[in-house]
Coordinates of C-alpha atoms in Angstrom, one line a residue:
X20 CA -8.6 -40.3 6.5
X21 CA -5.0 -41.4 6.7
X22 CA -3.3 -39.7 9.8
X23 CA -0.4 -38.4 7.7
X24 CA -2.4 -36.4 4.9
X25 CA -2.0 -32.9 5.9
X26 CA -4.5 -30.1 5.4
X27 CA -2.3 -28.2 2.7
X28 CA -5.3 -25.5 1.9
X29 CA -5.1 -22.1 2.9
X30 CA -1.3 -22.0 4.2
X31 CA 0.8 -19.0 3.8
X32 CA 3.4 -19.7 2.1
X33 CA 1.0 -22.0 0.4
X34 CA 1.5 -26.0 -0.1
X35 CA 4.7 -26.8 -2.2
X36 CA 4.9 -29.4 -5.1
X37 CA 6.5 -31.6 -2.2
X38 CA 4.2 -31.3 0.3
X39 CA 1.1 -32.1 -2.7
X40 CA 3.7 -35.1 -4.3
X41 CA 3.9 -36.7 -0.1
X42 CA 0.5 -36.0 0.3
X43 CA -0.7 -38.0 -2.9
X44 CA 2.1 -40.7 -1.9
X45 CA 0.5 -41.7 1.3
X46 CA -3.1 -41.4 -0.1
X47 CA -2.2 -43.6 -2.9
X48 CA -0.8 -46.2 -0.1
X49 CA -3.5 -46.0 1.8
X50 CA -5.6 -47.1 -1.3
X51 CA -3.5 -49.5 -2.2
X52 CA -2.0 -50.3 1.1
X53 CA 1.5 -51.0 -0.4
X54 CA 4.0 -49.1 1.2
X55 CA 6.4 -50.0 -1.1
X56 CA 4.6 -51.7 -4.6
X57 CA 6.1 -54.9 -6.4
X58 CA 7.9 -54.7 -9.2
X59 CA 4.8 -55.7 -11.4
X60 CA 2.5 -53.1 -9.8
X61 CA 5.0 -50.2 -9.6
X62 CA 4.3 -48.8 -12.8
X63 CA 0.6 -48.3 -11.4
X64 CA 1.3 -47.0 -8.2
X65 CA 3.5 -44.1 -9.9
X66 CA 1.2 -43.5 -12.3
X67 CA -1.5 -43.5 -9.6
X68 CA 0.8 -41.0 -7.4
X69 CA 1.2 -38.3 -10.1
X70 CA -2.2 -38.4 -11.2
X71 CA -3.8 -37.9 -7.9
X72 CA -1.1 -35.1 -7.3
X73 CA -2.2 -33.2 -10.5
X74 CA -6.1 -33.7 -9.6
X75 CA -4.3 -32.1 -6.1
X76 CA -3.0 -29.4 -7.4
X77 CA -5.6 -28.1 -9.4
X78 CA -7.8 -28.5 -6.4
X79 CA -5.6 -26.7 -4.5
X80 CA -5.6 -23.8 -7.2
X81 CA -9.0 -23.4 -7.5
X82 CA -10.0 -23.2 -4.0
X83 CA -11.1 -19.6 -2.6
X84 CA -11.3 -18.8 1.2
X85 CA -12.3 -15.3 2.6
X86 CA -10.7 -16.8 5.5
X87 CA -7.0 -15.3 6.3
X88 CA -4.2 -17.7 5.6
X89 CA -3.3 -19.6 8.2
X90 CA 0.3 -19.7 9.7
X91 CA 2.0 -23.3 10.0
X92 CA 4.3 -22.5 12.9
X93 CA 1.2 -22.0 14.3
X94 CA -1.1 -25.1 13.2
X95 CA 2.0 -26.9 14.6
X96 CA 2.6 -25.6 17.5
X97 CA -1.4 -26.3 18.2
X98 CA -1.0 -29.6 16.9
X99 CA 1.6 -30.5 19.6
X100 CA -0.3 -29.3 22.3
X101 CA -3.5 -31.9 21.4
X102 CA -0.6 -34.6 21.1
X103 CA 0.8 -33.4 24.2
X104 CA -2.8 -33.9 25.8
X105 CA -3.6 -36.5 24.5
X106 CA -0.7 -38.7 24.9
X107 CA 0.6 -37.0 28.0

C-alpha cells in the first residue's frame, strides 16, 4: 500500500471530499505510476481519479463500526511518535 493513502474510515469529523479526491490521486499514481500523466493519457488518468473516488466514497458511506470514532489529533500525534522512533 502506497505510504501516503491515509486510513480515512471512522474519523470524527469524518473524511472530506478532499481528503477521498488525494487519496484516489495517489492511488491512481501508484497504479499508473505517473505522477504527472502525458498529455495523451491525461484524459485517463482523470477519469481514473474520479471514478475511484466515487467507488471511495460510497465505500466510505456504507461502512459501519461499533467502534467509537477515532480523533485525528490523536492518530497524528501517535503517528509522530512511531516516526520519531523509528527514524530517531
Amino acid at each position: 500500500m502506497c505510504r501516503n493513502i491515509k486510513t480515512l474510515f471512522n474519523f470524527e469529523p469524518p473524511a472530506t471530499e478532499d481528503e477521498i479526491h488525494a487519496s484516489a490521486l495517489q492511488f491512481v499514481r501508484k497504479l499508473s505510476g505517473f505522477n504527472k500523466p502525458s498529455q495523451a493519457n491525461e484524459a485517463a488518468f482523470d477519469r481514473a481519479v474520479a471514478e475511484v473516488s466515487e467507488a471511495a466514497r460510497k465505500l466510505l458511506t456504507s461502512l459501519h463500526t461499533h467502534a467509537p470514532a477515532r480523533d485525528r489529533d490523536v492518530e497524528a500525534e501517535k503517528a509522530k511518535e512511531r516516526s520519531r522512533l523509528r527514524f530517531g
